[in-house]
CSV table of C-alpha atoms in Angstrom, one decimal:
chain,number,residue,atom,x,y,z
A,1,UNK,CA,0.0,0.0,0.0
A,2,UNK,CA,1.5,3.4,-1.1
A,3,UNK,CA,1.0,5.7,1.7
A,4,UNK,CA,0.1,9.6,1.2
A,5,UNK,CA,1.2,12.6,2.9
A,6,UNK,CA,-1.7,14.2,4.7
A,7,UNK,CA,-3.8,16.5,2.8
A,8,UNK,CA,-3.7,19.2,5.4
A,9,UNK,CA,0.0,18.4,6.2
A,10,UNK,CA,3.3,19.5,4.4
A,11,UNK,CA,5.3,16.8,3.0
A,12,UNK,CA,7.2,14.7,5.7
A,13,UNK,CA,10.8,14.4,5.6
A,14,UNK,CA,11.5,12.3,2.6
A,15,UNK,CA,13.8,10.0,4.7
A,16,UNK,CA,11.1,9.3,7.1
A,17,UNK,CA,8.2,8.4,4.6
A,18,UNK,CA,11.4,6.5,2.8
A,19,UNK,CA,11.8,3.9,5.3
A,20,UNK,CA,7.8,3.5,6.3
A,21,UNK,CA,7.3,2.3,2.6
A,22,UNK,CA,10.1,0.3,2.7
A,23,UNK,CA,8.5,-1.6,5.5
A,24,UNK,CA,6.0,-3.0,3.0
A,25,UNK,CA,3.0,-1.5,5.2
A,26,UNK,CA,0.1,-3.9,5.3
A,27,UNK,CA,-3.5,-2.9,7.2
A,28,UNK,CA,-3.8,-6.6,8.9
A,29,UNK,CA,-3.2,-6.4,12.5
A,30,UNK,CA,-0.9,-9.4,12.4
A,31,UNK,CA,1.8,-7.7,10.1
A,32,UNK,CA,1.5,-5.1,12.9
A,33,UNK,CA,2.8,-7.3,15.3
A,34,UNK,CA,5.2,-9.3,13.7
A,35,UNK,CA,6.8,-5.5,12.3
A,36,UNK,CA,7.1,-3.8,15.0
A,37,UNK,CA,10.7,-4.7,16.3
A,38,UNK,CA,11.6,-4.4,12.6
A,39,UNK,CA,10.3,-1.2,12.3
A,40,UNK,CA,12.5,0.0,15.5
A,41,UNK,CA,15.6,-1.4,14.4
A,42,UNK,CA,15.2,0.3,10.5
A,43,UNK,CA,14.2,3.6,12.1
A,44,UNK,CA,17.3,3.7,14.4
A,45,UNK,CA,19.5,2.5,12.1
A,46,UNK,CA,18.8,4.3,9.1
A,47,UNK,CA,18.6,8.0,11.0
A,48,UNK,CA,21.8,6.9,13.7
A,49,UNK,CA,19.1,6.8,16.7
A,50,UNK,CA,20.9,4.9,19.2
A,51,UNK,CA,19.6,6.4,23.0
A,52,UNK,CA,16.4,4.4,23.4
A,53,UNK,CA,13.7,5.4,26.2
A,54,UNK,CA,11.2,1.9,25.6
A,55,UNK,CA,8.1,3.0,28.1
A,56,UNK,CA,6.1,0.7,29.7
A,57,UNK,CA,9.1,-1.3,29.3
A,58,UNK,CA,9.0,-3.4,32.6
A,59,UNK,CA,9.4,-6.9,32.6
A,60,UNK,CA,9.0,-7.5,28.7
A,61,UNK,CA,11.5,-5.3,26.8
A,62,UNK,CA,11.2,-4.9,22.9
A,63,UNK,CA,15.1,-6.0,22.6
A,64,UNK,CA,17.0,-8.4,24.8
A,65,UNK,CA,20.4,-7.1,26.1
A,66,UNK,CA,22.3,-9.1,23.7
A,67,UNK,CA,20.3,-8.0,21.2
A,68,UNK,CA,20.7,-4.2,22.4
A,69,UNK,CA,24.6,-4.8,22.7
A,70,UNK,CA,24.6,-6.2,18.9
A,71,UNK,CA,22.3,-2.9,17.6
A,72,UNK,CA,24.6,-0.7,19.6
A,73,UNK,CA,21.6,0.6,21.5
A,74,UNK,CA,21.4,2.5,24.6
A,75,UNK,CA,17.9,1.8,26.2
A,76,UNK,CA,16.7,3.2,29.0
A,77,UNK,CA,13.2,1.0,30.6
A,78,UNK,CA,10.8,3.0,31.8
A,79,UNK,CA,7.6,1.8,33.9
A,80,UNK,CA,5.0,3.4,36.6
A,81,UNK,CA,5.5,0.0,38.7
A,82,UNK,CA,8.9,-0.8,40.3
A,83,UNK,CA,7.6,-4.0,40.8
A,84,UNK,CA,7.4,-4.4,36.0
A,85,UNK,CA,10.7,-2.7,36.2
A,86,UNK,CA,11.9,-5.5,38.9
A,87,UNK,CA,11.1,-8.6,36.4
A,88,UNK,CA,13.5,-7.1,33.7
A,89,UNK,CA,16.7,-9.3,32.8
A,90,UNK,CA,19.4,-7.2,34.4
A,91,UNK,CA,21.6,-5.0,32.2
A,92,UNK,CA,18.9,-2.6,31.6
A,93,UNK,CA,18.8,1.6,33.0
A,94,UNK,CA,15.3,1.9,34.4
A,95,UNK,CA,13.2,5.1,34.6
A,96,UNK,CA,10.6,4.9,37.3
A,97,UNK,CA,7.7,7.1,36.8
A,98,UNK,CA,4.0,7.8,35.5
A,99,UNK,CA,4.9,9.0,32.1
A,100,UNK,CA,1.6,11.1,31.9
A,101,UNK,CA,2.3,12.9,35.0
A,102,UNK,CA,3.5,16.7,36.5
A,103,UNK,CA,7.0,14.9,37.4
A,104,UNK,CA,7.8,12.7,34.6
A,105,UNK,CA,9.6,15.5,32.6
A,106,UNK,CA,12.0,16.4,35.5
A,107,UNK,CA,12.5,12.6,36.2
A,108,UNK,CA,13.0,11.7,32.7
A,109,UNK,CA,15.7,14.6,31.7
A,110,UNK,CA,15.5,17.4,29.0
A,111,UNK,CA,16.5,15.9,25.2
A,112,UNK,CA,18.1,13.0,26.4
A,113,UNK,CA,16.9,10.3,24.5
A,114,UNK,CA,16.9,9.7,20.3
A,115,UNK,CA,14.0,7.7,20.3
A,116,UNK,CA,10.9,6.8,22.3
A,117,UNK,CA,8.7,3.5,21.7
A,118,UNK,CA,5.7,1.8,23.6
A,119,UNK,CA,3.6,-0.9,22.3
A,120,UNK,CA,0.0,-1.1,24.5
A,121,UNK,CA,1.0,0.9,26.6
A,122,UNK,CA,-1.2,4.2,25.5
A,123,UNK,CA,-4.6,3.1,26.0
A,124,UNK,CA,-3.8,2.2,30.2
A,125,UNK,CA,-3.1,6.0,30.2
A,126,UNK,CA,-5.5,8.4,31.7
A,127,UNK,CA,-4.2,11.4,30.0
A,128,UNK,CA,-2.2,10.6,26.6
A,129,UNK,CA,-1.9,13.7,25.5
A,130,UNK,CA,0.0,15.0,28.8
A,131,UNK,CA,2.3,11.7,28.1
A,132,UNK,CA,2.8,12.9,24.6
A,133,UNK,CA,4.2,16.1,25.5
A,134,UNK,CA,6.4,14.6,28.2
A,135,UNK,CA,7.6,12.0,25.5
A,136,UNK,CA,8.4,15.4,23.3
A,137,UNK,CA,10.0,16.8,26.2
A,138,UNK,CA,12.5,13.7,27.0
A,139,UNK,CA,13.5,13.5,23.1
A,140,UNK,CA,16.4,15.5,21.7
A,141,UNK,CA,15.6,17.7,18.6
A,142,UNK,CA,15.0,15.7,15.7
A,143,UNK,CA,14.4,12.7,17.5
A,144,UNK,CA,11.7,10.3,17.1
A,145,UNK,CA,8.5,8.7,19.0
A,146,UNK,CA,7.0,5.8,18.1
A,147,UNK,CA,3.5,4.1,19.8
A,148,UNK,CA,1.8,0.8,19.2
A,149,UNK,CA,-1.7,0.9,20.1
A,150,UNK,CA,-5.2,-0.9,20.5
A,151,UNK,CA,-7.4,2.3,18.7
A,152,UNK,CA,-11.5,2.6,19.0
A,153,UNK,CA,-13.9,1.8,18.2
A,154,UNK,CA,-12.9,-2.1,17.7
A,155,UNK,CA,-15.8,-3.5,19.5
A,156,UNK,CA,-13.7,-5.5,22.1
A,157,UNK,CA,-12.3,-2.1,23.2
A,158,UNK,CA,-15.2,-1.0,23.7
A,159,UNK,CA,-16.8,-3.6,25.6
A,160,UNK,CA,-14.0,-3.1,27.6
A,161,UNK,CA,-14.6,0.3,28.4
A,162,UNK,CA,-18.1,0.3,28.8
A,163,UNK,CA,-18.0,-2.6,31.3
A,164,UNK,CA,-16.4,-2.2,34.6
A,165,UNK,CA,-13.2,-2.8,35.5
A,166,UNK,CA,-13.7,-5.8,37.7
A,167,UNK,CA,-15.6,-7.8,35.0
A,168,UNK,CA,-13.8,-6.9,32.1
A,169,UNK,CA,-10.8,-8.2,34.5
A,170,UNK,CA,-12.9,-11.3,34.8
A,171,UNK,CA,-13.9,-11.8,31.2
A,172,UNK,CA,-10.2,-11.1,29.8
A,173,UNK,CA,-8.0,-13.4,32.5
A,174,UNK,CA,-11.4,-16.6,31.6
A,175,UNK,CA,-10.5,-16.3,28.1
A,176,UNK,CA,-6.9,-15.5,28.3
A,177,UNK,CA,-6.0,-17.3,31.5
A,178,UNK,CA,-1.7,-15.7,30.5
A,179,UNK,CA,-3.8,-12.5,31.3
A,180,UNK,CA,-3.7,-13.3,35.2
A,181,UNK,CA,-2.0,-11.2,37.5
A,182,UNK,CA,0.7,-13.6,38.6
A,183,UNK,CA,0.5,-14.7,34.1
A,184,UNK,CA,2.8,-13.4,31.9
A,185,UNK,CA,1.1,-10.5,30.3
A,186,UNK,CA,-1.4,-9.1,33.2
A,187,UNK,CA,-4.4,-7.0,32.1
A,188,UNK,CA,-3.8,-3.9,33.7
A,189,UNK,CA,-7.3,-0.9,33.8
A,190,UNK,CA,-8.1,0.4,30.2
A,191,UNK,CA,-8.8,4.1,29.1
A,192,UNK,CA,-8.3,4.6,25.7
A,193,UNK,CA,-8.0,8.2,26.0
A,194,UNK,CA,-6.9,9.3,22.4
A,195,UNK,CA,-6.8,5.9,21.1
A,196,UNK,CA,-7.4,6.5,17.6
A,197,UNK,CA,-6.0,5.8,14.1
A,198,UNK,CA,-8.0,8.8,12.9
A,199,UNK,CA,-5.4,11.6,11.5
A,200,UNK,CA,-7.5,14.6,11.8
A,201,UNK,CA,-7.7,13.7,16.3
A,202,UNK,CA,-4.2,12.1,16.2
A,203,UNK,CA,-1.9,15.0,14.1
A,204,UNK,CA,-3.4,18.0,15.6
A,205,UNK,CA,-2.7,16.6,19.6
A,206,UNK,CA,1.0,15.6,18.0
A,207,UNK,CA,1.6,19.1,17.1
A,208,UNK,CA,0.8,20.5,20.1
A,209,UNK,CA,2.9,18.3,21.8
A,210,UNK,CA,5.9,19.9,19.6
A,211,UNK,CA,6.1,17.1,16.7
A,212,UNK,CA,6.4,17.1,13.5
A,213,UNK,CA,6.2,14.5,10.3
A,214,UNK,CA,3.4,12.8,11.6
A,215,UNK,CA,2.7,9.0,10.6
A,216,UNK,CA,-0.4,7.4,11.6
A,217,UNK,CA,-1.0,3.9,10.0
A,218,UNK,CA,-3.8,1.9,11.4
A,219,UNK,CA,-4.7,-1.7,11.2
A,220,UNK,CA,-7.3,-3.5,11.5
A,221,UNK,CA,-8.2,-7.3,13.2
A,222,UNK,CA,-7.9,-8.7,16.7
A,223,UNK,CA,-7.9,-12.5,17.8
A,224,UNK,CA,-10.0,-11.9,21.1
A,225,UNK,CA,-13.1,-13.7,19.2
A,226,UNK,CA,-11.8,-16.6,18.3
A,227,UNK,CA,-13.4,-19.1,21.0
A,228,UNK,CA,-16.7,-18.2,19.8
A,229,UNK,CA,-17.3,-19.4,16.8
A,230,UNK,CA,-20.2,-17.5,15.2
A,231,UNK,CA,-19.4,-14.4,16.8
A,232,UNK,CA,-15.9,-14.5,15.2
A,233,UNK,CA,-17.1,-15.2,11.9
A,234,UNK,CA,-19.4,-11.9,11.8
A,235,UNK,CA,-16.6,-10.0,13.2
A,236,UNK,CA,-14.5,-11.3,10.7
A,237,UNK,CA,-17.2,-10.2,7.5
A,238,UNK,CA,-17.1,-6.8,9.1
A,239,UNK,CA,-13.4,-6.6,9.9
A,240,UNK,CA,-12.9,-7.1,6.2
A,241,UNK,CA,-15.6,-4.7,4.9
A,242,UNK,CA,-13.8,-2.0,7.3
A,243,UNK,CA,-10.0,-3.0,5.9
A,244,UNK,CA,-11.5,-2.9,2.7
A,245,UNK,CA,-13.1,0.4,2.9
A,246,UNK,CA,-10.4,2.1,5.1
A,247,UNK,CA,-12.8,3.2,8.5
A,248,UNK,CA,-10.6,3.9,10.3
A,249,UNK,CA,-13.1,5.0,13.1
A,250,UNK,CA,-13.4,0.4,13.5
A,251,UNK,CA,-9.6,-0.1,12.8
A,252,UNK,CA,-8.0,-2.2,15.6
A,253,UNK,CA,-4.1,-1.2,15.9
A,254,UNK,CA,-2.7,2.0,14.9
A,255,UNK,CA,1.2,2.9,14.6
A,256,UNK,CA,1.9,6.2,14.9
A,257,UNK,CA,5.2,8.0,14.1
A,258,UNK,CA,6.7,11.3,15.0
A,259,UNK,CA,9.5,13.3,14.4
A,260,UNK,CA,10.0,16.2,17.2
């Protein structure tokens, strides 16, 4: 898919379009996820971004230290819970602190990082647009921010938000018994504030936060149906209508991608 500048937008930076084409950009949400680490690594390498801030970080960093030693990468792990940062291998400079809050931006330093990554981290964030600006803040000029996250209005994010907290825990950690507290990937309260793949709410709060050359590439498909057989297969007839006619307003996964 060739992807276009944004109509109310000047052309981005040649050399960041460049390597988002490159990337072969499909809309299904599993080349999100097997791209993503790809993505990273071609970004960093191909503008010399080495010092890494990975938020939400915690106990399941993008890159393994040997794999962060054989990049030449510097990453810092940032989380709001000592106890995520804790469960990290060792090797690893941690950032403890609420990204979205007053004191992040004294905690995290002024221009100290090259580029800034999270992958479903966003939608557990009361106030993304505070954590955008903090992000902006922690970034040296010219450096990049890059988020992974579940957008609305993909019904299951939805249901999640709409329901409370206590049986949405319930539903997710039945289905997805990993989804435990003591399982490997914990559900942890949802908010979806600004979770959207929509350009004309996602490039106006990125500007305000200070960045420029805005990419916002959504994607759409989830797996969260797939022990109920009839409801999964009218998800999946609407799914593809939505991919096929590009609403974004049902897409399931948006990157987005900013140059400060």
């Amino acid at each position: 898919m060739v992807l276009q500048p944004h109509s109310c937008d000047p052309v981005p930076d040649p050399g960041t379009r460049e390597i988002i084409t490159a990337l072969d950009y499909n809309p299904d949400f599993n080349w999100a996820w097997d791209n993503y680490k790809r993505a990273i690594v071609e970004i960093a390498k191909r503008k010399g971004l080495n010092r890494h801030l990975e938020i939400g970080g915690g106990r399941d960093p993008l890159f393994l230290p040997q794999e962060v030693a054989a990049h030449g990468f510097d990453v810092a792990l940032n989380d709001i819970s000592a106890r995520e940062l804790s469960l990290a291998p060792p090797g690893y400079k941690t950032v403890l602190c609420d990204i979205a809050s007053p004191e992040a931006p004294a905690v995290l330093g002024e221009g100290l990082y090259d580029l800034a990554y999270c992958r479903m981290v966003m939608e557990h964030v009361p106030d993304v647009a505070r954590m955008w600006e903090n992000i902006a803040h922690a970034l040296a000029p010219g450096g990049v921010a890059f988020a992974f996250f579940p957008t609305l209005y993909a019904p299951p994010y939805v249901l999640n938000r709409l329901i409370p907290e206590t049986l949405s825990r319930w539903l997710v950690e039945t289905v997805f018994p990993d989804r435990k507290e003591e399982g490997d990937n914990p559900k942890f309260p949802a908010y979806y504030d600004c979770c959207f793949s929509s350009e004309e709410k996602i490039v106006p709060l990125l500007k305000r936060a200070g960045f420029s050359d805005i990419v916002v590439l959504p994607f759409w498909g989830y797996g969260y149906f797939q022990k109920f057989p009839l409801v999964r297969r009218i998800d999946a007839a609407f799914t593809k209508l939505a991919r096929a006619r590009g609403w974004r307003a049902v897409s399931s996964f948006a990157y987005v991608i900013a140059v400060k």
